[in-house]
Amino acid sequence: MLRTAVIGAGYLGKFHAEKYARLASSHLVGIADIDKVCGQQVASNCNTHYFSDYRDLIGQVDAVSIVVPTSMHHSIASDFLRAGVHVLVEKPIASNLSQAEEMIKLAREKHLILQVGFLERYNAALGSVSDKVKQPRFIESHRLASFKPRSMDINVIMDLMIHDLDIILNIVDAPIMDIAANGSAVLSETIDIAQARLSFANGCVANVTASRISQKSKRKMRIFQKSSCICVDFQKLKVSHFFKGEGELHPGIPAIECNEQSYQGSDALRLEIEDFLLSVEASSPPKVSGEDGRDALNAANRISEIIAETGLSL
């Protein structure tokens, strides 16, 4: 059984803590947070101990989840990695690429697991299409949400779009050759809505939209490839697979058939944490590595810089 801890007892941190507390492979040693009231409440709910200083957990744990503001990811993760502790850090991996590279190098030198918390990679709907995605030619994604003050420390590209960037980079598996992007601040001082068009070396093109000022939430991706289109609804845990059927829709035009599957009841966060702990126990690479986190951060940074430099608005 691995000794675990969660650093950060905010909205997402409390869910991490609940999963660790319930898993048979985990002994939740404690919860650390600078907010005493919040930290003690989560610790009490999970039947564990509260720590006001995360450094007091060093020497007592084998693996940690770091669920704090992005600006603190590098310093806290580095402290644990230097101490020989495996790390699952929420996305984005760090504030900048140099910090991400330092974390990756440190984990590699210490032979430790550094996993990045891209929760959608463990979405059952996405997982179900892995064997169906073959040489995608065009990808379209929309990730829309209402405004949440807790994400004010980062722009919408780092907050929401980065999920889809990570997925697209993983399934396209080719270098980005060109990016066009625009966006605008609406409710905050940074970008709240953005669109990007990514062109890849293998010819694939991806149009990515993200907004945190929408009245309705939406998390969908459509993947077009030869003879088929795969629509993944991350929110409803549903997949629609459109493909050429037998017969004709019109003379000379093949009929289109559709298979739909629903994956209700799956728990992506539990699967993510289980994968992390299994990787630690087996000393095997996690599904989402530090390098994956760095690559998604790099794409998100490039999009943010293009919008800032051009001053383009939607």
mmCIF file of C-alpha atoms in Angstrom:
data_model
loop_
_atom_site.group_PDB
_atom_site.id
_atom_site.type_symbol
_atom_site.label_atom_id
_atom_site.label_comp_id
_atom_site.label_asym_id
_atom_site.label_seq_id
_atom_site.Cartn_x
_atom_site.Cartn_y
_atom_site.Cartn_z
ATOM 1 C CA MET A 1 0.000 0.000 0.000
ATOM 2 C CA LEU A 2 1.382 3.390 -1.003
ATOM 3 C CA ARG A 3 1.463 6.299 1.416
ATOM 4 C CA THR A 4 -0.283 9.207 -0.304
ATOM 5 C CA ALA A 5 -1.190 12.832 0.253
ATOM 6 C CA VAL A 6 -3.023 15.662 -1.504
ATOM 7 C CA ILE A 7 -1.583 19.168 -1.642
ATOM 8 C CA GLY A 8 -4.433 21.613 -2.056
ATOM 9 C CA ALA A 9 -7.902 21.183 -0.568
ATOM 10 C CA GLY A 10 -9.872 23.405 -2.917
ATOM 11 C CA TYR A 11 -12.652 22.434 -5.320
ATOM 12 C CA LEU A 12 -10.692 19.763 -7.202
ATOM 13 C CA GLY A 13 -8.325 18.830 -4.375
ATOM 14 C CA LYS A 14 -11.151 17.546 -2.201
ATOM 15 C CA PHE A 15 -12.159 15.107 -4.944
ATOM 16 C CA HIS A 16 -8.578 13.861 -5.240
ATOM 17 C CA ALA A 17 -8.560 13.308 -1.482
ATOM 18 C CA GLU A 18 -11.826 11.360 -1.555
ATOM 19 C CA LYS A 19 -10.473 8.991 -4.224
ATOM 20 C CA TYR A 20 -7.202 8.331 -2.381
ATOM 21 C CA ALA A 21 -9.116 7.723 0.838
ATOM 22 C CA ARG A 22 -11.242 5.016 -0.817
ATOM 23 C CA LEU A 23 -8.637 3.180 -2.885
ATOM 24 C CA ALA A 24 -7.298 -0.074 -1.449
ATOM 25 C CA SER A 25 -3.830 0.651 -2.851
ATOM 26 C CA SER A 26 -3.598 3.964 -0.994
ATOM 27 C CA HIS A 27 -3.104 5.010 2.607
ATOM 28 C CA LEU A 28 -4.002 8.712 2.697
ATOM 29 C CA VAL A 29 -1.509 10.180 5.162
ATOM 30 C CA GLY A 30 -2.761 13.728 4.990
ATOM 31 C CA ILE A 31 -4.104 16.857 3.291
ATOM 32 C CA ALA A 32 -2.052 20.044 3.083
ATOM 33 C CA ASP A 33 -3.476 23.522 2.494
ATOM 34 C CA ILE A 34 -2.667 27.022 3.672
ATOM 35 C CA ASP A 35 -6.395 27.518 4.375
ATOM 36 C CA LYS A 36 -6.768 25.862 7.767
ATOM 37 C CA VAL A 37 -10.560 25.734 7.780
ATOM 38 C CA CYS A 38 -10.796 24.235 4.307
ATOM 39 C CA GLY A 39 -7.902 21.832 4.870
ATOM 40 C CA GLN A 40 -9.211 20.561 8.188
ATOM 41 C CA GLN A 41 -12.685 20.029 6.738
ATOM 42 C CA VAL A 42 -11.422 17.913 3.840
ATOM 43 C CA ALA A 43 -9.057 16.002 6.134
ATOM 44 C CA SER A 44 -11.899 15.281 8.554
ATOM 45 C CA ASN A 45 -14.194 14.111 5.745
ATOM 46 C CA CYS A 46 -11.469 11.742 4.536
ATOM 47 C CA ASN A 47 -10.512 10.519 8.017
ATOM 48 C CA THR A 48 -6.932 11.742 7.729
ATOM 49 C CA HIS A 49 -4.627 14.450 9.067
ATOM 50 C CA TYR A 50 -4.364 18.118 8.167
ATOM 51 C CA PHE A 51 -1.000 19.795 7.479
ATOM 52 C CA SER A 52 -0.600 23.553 7.208
ATOM 53 C CA ASP A 53 2.800 23.138 5.508
ATOM 54 C CA TYR A 54 3.123 20.551 2.721
ATOM 55 C CA ARG A 55 6.833 20.154 3.491
ATOM 56 C CA ASP A 56 5.919 18.409 6.742
ATOM 57 C CA LEU A 57 4.680 15.499 4.616
ATOM 58 C CA ILE A 58 8.119 14.893 3.081
ATOM 59 C CA GLY A 59 9.475 11.643 4.487
ATOM 60 C CA GLN A 60 5.970 10.390 5.275
ATOM 61 C CA VAL A 61 4.625 9.754 1.767
ATOM 62 C CA ASP A 62 5.464 7.848 -1.418
ATOM 63 C CA ALA A 63 3.182 9.700 -3.846
ATOM 64 C CA VAL A 64 1.243 12.976 -3.927
ATOM 65 C CA SER A 65 -1.349 14.831 -5.943
ATOM 66 C CA ILE A 66 -0.597 18.531 -6.342
ATOM 67 C CA VAL A 67 -3.837 20.469 -6.806
ATOM 68 C CA VAL A 68 -2.891 24.106 -6.225
ATOM 69 C CA PRO A 69 -2.751 27.250 -8.420
ATOM 70 C CA THR A 70 -0.523 26.832 -11.479
ATOM 71 C CA SER A 71 2.040 29.338 -10.217
ATOM 72 C CA MET A 72 2.880 26.929 -7.364
ATOM 73 C CA HIS A 73 3.147 23.705 -9.393
ATOM 74 C CA HIS A 74 6.876 23.930 -10.105
ATOM 75 C CA SER A 75 8.080 24.771 -6.611
ATOM 76 C CA ILE A 76 5.923 22.222 -4.783
ATOM 77 C CA ALA A 77 6.440 19.422 -7.306
ATOM 78 C CA SER A 78 10.194 20.017 -7.295
ATOM 79 C CA ASP A 79 10.347 19.788 -3.507
ATOM 80 C CA PHE A 80 8.659 16.389 -3.564
ATOM 81 C CA LEU A 81 10.609 15.083 -6.554
ATOM 82 C CA ARG A 82 13.909 16.039 -4.918
ATOM 83 C CA ALA A 83 12.767 14.116 -1.852
ATOM 84 C CA GLY A 84 12.060 10.966 -3.912
ATOM 85 C CA VAL A 85 8.256 11.303 -3.988
ATOM 86 C CA HIS A 86 6.209 10.455 -7.094
ATOM 87 C CA VAL A 87 4.030 13.321 -8.343
ATOM 88 C CA LEU A 88 0.660 13.717 -10.050
ATOM 89 C CA VAL A 89 0.344 17.427 -10.837
ATOM 90 C CA GLU A 90 -2.801 19.017 -12.193
ATOM 91 C CA LYS A 91 -2.740 20.681 -15.604
ATOM 92 C CA PRO A 92 -1.112 22.813 -16.815
ATOM 93 C CA ILE A 93 2.124 21.162 -15.692
ATOM 94 C CA ALA A 94 3.754 24.511 -14.860
ATOM 95 C CA SER A 95 3.681 28.231 -15.599
ATOM 96 C CA ASN A 96 6.269 28.041 -18.373
ATOM 97 C CA LEU A 97 8.322 25.602 -20.436
ATOM 98 C CA SER A 98 11.560 26.017 -18.514
ATOM 99 C CA GLN A 99 9.802 25.014 -15.294
ATOM 100 C CA ALA A 100 8.225 22.026 -17.037
ATOM 101 C CA GLU A 101 11.603 20.907 -18.392
ATOM 102 C CA GLU A 102 13.148 21.174 -14.926
ATOM 103 C CA MET A 103 10.403 19.009 -13.443
ATOM 104 C CA ILE A 104 10.759 16.394 -16.191
ATOM 105 C CA LYS A 105 14.539 16.309 -15.793
ATOM 106 C CA LEU A 106 14.274 15.979 -12.024
ATOM 107 C CA ALA A 107 11.790 13.104 -12.263
ATOM 108 C CA ARG A 108 13.964 11.349 -14.829
ATOM 109 C CA GLU A 109 17.122 11.707 -12.732
ATOM 110 C CA LYS A 110 15.338 10.397 -9.635
ATOM 111 C CA HIS A 111 13.559 7.579 -11.553
ATOM 112 C CA LEU A 112 10.186 8.891 -10.399
ATOM 113 C CA ILE A 113 6.732 9.080 -11.963
ATOM 114 C CA LEU A 114 5.663 12.564 -13.040
ATOM 115 C CA GLN A 115 2.098 12.433 -14.291
ATOM 116 C CA VAL A 116 0.004 15.389 -15.473
ATOM 117 C CA GLY A 117 -3.687 15.591 -14.644
ATOM 118 C CA PHE A 118 -5.415 15.718 -17.998
ATOM 119 C CA LEU A 119 -8.662 14.174 -16.810
ATOM 120 C CA GLU A 120 -10.244 13.811 -20.258
ATOM 121 C CA ARG A 121 -7.630 11.206 -21.216
ATOM 122 C CA TYR A 122 -9.455 8.924 -18.771
ATOM 123 C CA ASN A 123 -12.906 9.794 -20.092
ATOM 124 C CA ALA A 124 -14.550 6.483 -21.000
ATOM 125 C CA ALA A 125 -16.061 7.919 -24.188
ATOM 126 C CA LEU A 126 -12.652 8.980 -25.498
ATOM 127 C CA GLY A 127 -11.064 5.703 -24.444
ATOM 128 C CA SER A 128 -13.636 3.754 -26.434
ATOM 129 C CA VAL A 129 -12.571 5.282 -29.771
ATOM 130 C CA SER A 130 -8.819 4.747 -29.501
ATOM 131 C CA ASP A 131 -8.938 1.776 -31.875
ATOM 132 C CA LYS A 132 -11.197 3.625 -34.332
ATOM 133 C CA VAL A 133 -9.042 6.734 -34.810
ATOM 134 C CA LYS A 134 -6.736 6.142 -37.768
ATOM 135 C CA GLN A 135 -5.006 8.976 -39.618
ATOM 136 C CA PRO A 136 -7.433 11.810 -38.771
ATOM 137 C CA ARG A 137 -7.567 14.536 -41.423
ATOM 138 C CA PHE A 138 -9.650 17.194 -39.659
ATOM 139 C CA ILE A 139 -10.562 17.689 -36.000
ATOM 140 C CA GLU A 140 -13.018 20.152 -34.530
ATOM 141 C CA SER A 141 -13.443 20.706 -30.797
ATOM 142 C CA HIS A 142 -15.600 22.964 -28.643
ATOM 143 C CA ARG A 143 -15.088 23.345 -24.906
ATOM 144 C CA LEU A 144 -17.466 25.895 -23.394
ATOM 145 C CA ALA A 145 -18.159 26.645 -19.740
ATOM 146 C CA SER A 146 -19.580 29.332 -17.504
ATOM 147 C CA PHE A 147 -17.264 31.781 -15.763
ATOM 148 C CA LYS A 148 -15.639 30.439 -12.571
ATOM 149 C CA PRO A 149 -13.543 32.837 -10.448
ATOM 150 C CA ARG A 150 -11.345 30.003 -9.171
ATOM 151 C CA SER A 151 -9.603 29.839 -12.573
ATOM 152 C CA MET A 152 -8.658 33.512 -12.700
ATOM 153 C CA ASP A 153 -4.930 32.777 -12.386
ATOM 154 C CA ILE A 154 -4.770 31.444 -15.980
ATOM 155 C CA ASN A 155 -6.401 32.272 -19.321
ATOM 156 C CA VAL A 156 -9.022 30.139 -21.047
ATOM 157 C CA ILE A 157 -6.362 28.475 -23.207
ATOM 158 C CA MET A 158 -4.536 27.149 -20.141
ATOM 159 C CA ASP A 159 -7.773 26.551 -18.273
ATOM 160 C CA LEU A 160 -9.941 24.757 -20.862
ATOM 161 C CA MET A 161 -8.458 24.578 -24.351
ATOM 162 C CA ILE A 162 -5.339 22.780 -23.111
ATOM 163 C CA HIS A 163 -7.425 19.630 -22.529
ATOM 164 C CA ASP A 164 -8.279 19.425 -26.216
ATOM 165 C CA LEU A 165 -4.760 20.379 -27.264
ATOM 166 C CA ASP A 166 -3.414 17.439 -25.259
ATOM 167 C CA ILE A 167 -5.923 15.034 -26.828
ATOM 168 C CA ILE A 168 -5.296 16.298 -30.354
ATOM 169 C CA LEU A 169 -1.509 16.142 -30.004
ATOM 170 C CA ASN A 170 -1.845 12.577 -28.748
ATOM 171 C CA ILE A 171 -4.081 11.294 -31.543
ATOM 172 C CA VAL A 172 -2.473 13.203 -34.438
ATOM 173 C CA ASP A 173 1.090 12.317 -33.358
ATOM 174 C CA ALA A 174 2.808 14.761 -35.741
ATOM 175 C CA PRO A 175 4.591 18.110 -35.283
ATOM 176 C CA ILE A 176 2.610 21.351 -35.446
ATOM 177 C CA MET A 177 3.680 23.319 -38.511
ATOM 178 C CA ASP A 178 1.515 26.419 -38.198
ATOM 179 C CA ILE A 179 -0.938 28.067 -35.797
ATOM 180 C CA ALA A 180 -3.479 30.817 -36.412
ATOM 181 C CA ALA A 181 -5.419 32.118 -33.431
ATOM 182 C CA ASN A 182 -7.644 34.874 -32.118
ATOM 183 C CA GLY A 183 -9.290 35.596 -28.824
ATOM 184 C CA SER A 184 -10.500 38.211 -26.407
ATOM 185 C CA ALA A 185 -10.811 39.172 -22.775
ATOM 186 C CA VAL A 186 -14.440 39.641 -21.760
ATOM 187 C CA LEU A 187 -14.975 39.286 -18.014
ATOM 188 C CA SER A 188 -11.398 39.062 -16.770
ATOM 189 C CA GLU A 189 -8.086 40.758 -17.530
ATOM 190 C CA THR A 190 -6.939 37.845 -19.653
ATOM 191 C CA ILE A 191 -8.284 35.781 -22.584
ATOM 192 C CA ASP A 192 -11.753 34.379 -21.841
ATOM 193 C CA ILE A 193 -12.661 33.113 -25.310
ATOM 194 C CA ALA A 194 -10.297 31.819 -27.982
ATOM 195 C CA GLN A 195 -10.155 29.990 -31.288
ATOM 196 C CA ALA A 196 -7.102 28.344 -32.849
ATOM 197 C CA ARG A 197 -6.360 26.531 -36.100
ATOM 198 C CA LEU A 198 -3.481 24.066 -35.926
ATOM 199 C CA SER A 199 -1.869 22.642 -39.063
ATOM 200 C CA PHE A 200 0.217 19.479 -38.642
ATOM 201 C CA ALA A 201 3.110 18.079 -40.659
ATOM 202 C CA ASN A 202 1.036 15.065 -41.768
ATOM 203 C CA GLY A 203 -1.666 17.285 -43.280
ATOM 204 C CA CYS A 204 -4.172 17.102 -40.441
ATOM 205 C CA VAL A 205 -5.860 20.361 -39.421
ATOM 206 C CA ALA A 206 -7.568 21.037 -36.072
ATOM 207 C CA ASN A 207 -9.941 23.872 -35.220
ATOM 208 C CA VAL A 208 -10.165 24.374 -31.458
ATOM 209 C CA THR A 209 -12.596 26.666 -29.614
ATOM 210 C CA ALA A 210 -12.705 27.388 -25.898
ATOM 211 C CA SER A 211 -14.847 29.785 -23.878
ATOM 212 C CA ARG A 212 -15.437 30.291 -20.169
ATOM 213 C CA ILE A 213 -18.214 32.855 -20.643
ATOM 214 C CA SER A 214 -20.852 30.539 -22.077
ATOM 215 C CA GLN A 215 -24.275 30.130 -20.506
ATOM 216 C CA LYS A 216 -24.271 26.447 -21.437
ATOM 217 C CA SER A 217 -21.439 23.979 -20.987
ATOM 218 C CA LYS A 218 -20.239 21.919 -23.933
ATOM 219 C CA ARG A 219 -17.321 19.508 -24.337
ATOM 220 C CA LYS A 220 -17.352 17.911 -27.769
ATOM 221 C CA MET A 221 -14.833 16.799 -30.354
ATOM 222 C CA ARG A 222 -15.403 15.584 -33.909
ATOM 223 C CA ILE A 223 -12.703 13.591 -35.648
ATOM 224 C CA PHE A 224 -12.956 13.270 -39.439
ATOM 225 C CA GLN A 225 -11.018 10.634 -41.306
ATOM 226 C CA LYS A 226 -11.377 8.640 -44.499
ATOM 227 C CA SER A 227 -14.883 7.151 -44.699
ATOM 228 C CA SER A 228 -15.892 8.039 -41.133
ATOM 229 C CA CYS A 229 -16.516 10.710 -38.518
ATOM 230 C CA ILE A 230 -16.277 10.126 -34.779
ATOM 231 C CA CYS A 231 -18.119 12.511 -32.437
ATOM 232 C CA VAL A 232 -17.094 12.359 -28.763
ATOM 233 C CA ASP A 233 -19.273 14.075 -26.162
ATOM 234 C CA PHE A 234 -17.049 14.250 -23.088
ATOM 235 C CA GLN A 235 -19.826 15.704 -20.970
ATOM 236 C CA LYS A 236 -22.572 13.222 -21.789
ATOM 237 C CA LEU A 237 -20.087 10.306 -22.051
ATOM 238 C CA LYS A 238 -21.400 9.450 -25.476
ATOM 239 C CA VAL A 239 -19.802 8.480 -28.803
ATOM 240 C CA SER A 240 -21.433 8.672 -32.232
ATOM 241 C CA HIS A 241 -19.550 6.921 -35.039
ATOM 242 C CA PHE A 242 -20.690 7.817 -38.560
ATOM 243 C CA PHE A 243 -19.383 5.701 -41.434
ATOM 244 C CA LYS A 244 -20.126 4.563 -44.976
ATOM 245 C CA GLY A 245 -22.787 1.915 -45.004
ATOM 246 C CA GLU A 246 -24.036 -0.534 -47.551
ATOM 247 C CA GLY A 247 -26.529 0.788 -50.057
ATOM 248 C CA GLU A 248 -26.952 4.332 -51.379
ATOM 249 C CA LEU A 249 -28.330 7.563 -49.972
ATOM 250 C CA HIS A 250 -28.637 8.883 -53.545
ATOM 251 C CA PRO A 251 -27.435 7.341 -56.828
ATOM 252 C CA GLY A 252 -23.668 7.123 -56.542
ATOM 253 C CA ILE A 253 -23.709 8.460 -52.958
ATOM 254 C CA PRO A 254 -23.163 5.818 -50.247
ATOM 255 C CA ALA A 255 -25.521 5.628 -47.301
ATOM 256 C CA ILE A 256 -24.310 6.818 -43.901
ATOM 257 C CA GLU A 257 -24.737 4.606 -40.868
ATOM 258 C CA CYS A 258 -24.268 5.560 -37.225
ATOM 259 C CA ASN A 259 -23.369 3.576 -34.149
ATOM 260 C CA GLU A 260 -23.944 5.260 -30.788
ATOM 261 C CA GLN A 261 -22.624 4.173 -27.421
ATOM 262 C CA SER A 262 -23.081 5.657 -23.956
ATOM 263 C CA TYR A 263 -20.597 5.207 -21.122
ATOM 264 C CA GLN A 264 -22.488 6.452 -18.090
ATOM 265 C CA GLY A 265 -21.221 5.572 -14.644
ATOM 266 C CA SER A 266 -17.481 5.772 -15.307
ATOM 267 C CA ASP A 267 -15.250 7.776 -12.949
ATOM 268 C CA ALA A 268 -12.415 9.482 -14.825
ATOM 269 C CA LEU A 269 -10.702 10.891 -11.735
ATOM 270 C CA ARG A 270 -10.630 7.515 -10.013
ATOM 271 C CA LEU A 271 -9.173 5.952 -13.171
ATOM 272 C CA GLU A 272 -6.555 8.694 -13.392
ATOM 273 C CA ILE A 273 -5.416 8.215 -9.795
ATOM 274 C CA GLU A 274 -5.478 4.423 -10.129
ATOM 275 C CA ASP A 275 -3.258 4.729 -13.207
ATOM 276 C CA PHE A 276 -0.888 6.969 -11.276
ATOM 277 C CA LEU A 277 -0.579 4.560 -8.359
ATOM 278 C CA LEU A 278 -0.237 1.559 -10.685
ATOM 279 C CA SER A 279 2.560 3.351 -12.564
ATOM 280 C CA VAL A 280 4.312 4.016 -9.264
ATOM 281 C CA GLU A 281 3.997 0.392 -8.135
ATOM 282 C CA ALA A 282 5.103 -1.039 -11.506
ATOM 283 C CA SER A 283 7.666 1.685 -12.320
ATOM 284 C CA SER A 284 5.934 2.007 -15.693
ATOM 285 C CA PRO A 285 5.088 5.141 -17.698
ATOM 286 C CA PRO A 286 1.697 6.717 -16.950
ATOM 287 C CA LYS A 287 -0.825 7.394 -19.693
ATOM 288 C CA VAL A 288 -0.143 11.141 -19.427
ATOM 289 C CA SER A 289 3.551 11.848 -18.883
ATOM 290 C CA GLY A 290 5.418 14.980 -17.946
ATOM 291 C CA GLU A 291 6.480 15.225 -21.597
ATOM 292 C CA ASP A 292 2.810 15.189 -22.643
ATOM 293 C CA GLY A 293 2.150 18.000 -20.199
ATOM 294 C CA ARG A 294 5.086 19.977 -21.576
ATOM 295 C CA ASP A 295 3.930 19.547 -25.184
ATOM 296 C CA ALA A 296 0.380 20.678 -24.394
ATOM 297 C CA LEU A 297 1.779 23.653 -22.472
ATOM 298 C CA ASN A 298 3.979 24.543 -25.431
ATOM 299 C CA ALA A 299 1.000 24.565 -27.814
ATOM 300 C CA ALA A 300 -1.092 26.565 -25.350
ATOM 301 C CA ASN A 301 1.731 29.072 -24.897
ATOM 302 C CA ARG A 302 2.120 29.525 -28.652
ATOM 303 C CA ILE A 303 -1.603 30.186 -29.056
ATOM 304 C CA SER A 304 -1.601 32.665 -26.149
ATOM 305 C CA GLU A 305 1.430 34.486 -27.596
ATOM 306 C CA ILE A 306 -0.106 34.727 -31.081
ATOM 307 C CA ILE A 307 -3.266 36.287 -29.675
ATOM 308 C CA ALA A 308 -1.243 38.695 -27.507
ATOM 309 C CA GLU A 309 1.091 39.702 -30.337
ATOM 310 C CA THR A 310 -1.543 40.220 -33.017
ATOM 311 C CA GLY A 311 -4.213 41.703 -30.782
ATOM 312 C CA LEU A 312 -6.816 39.818 -32.794
ATOM 313 C CA SER A 313 -10.303 39.726 -31.337
ATOM 314 C CA LEU A 314 -13.227 37.476 -32.103
#
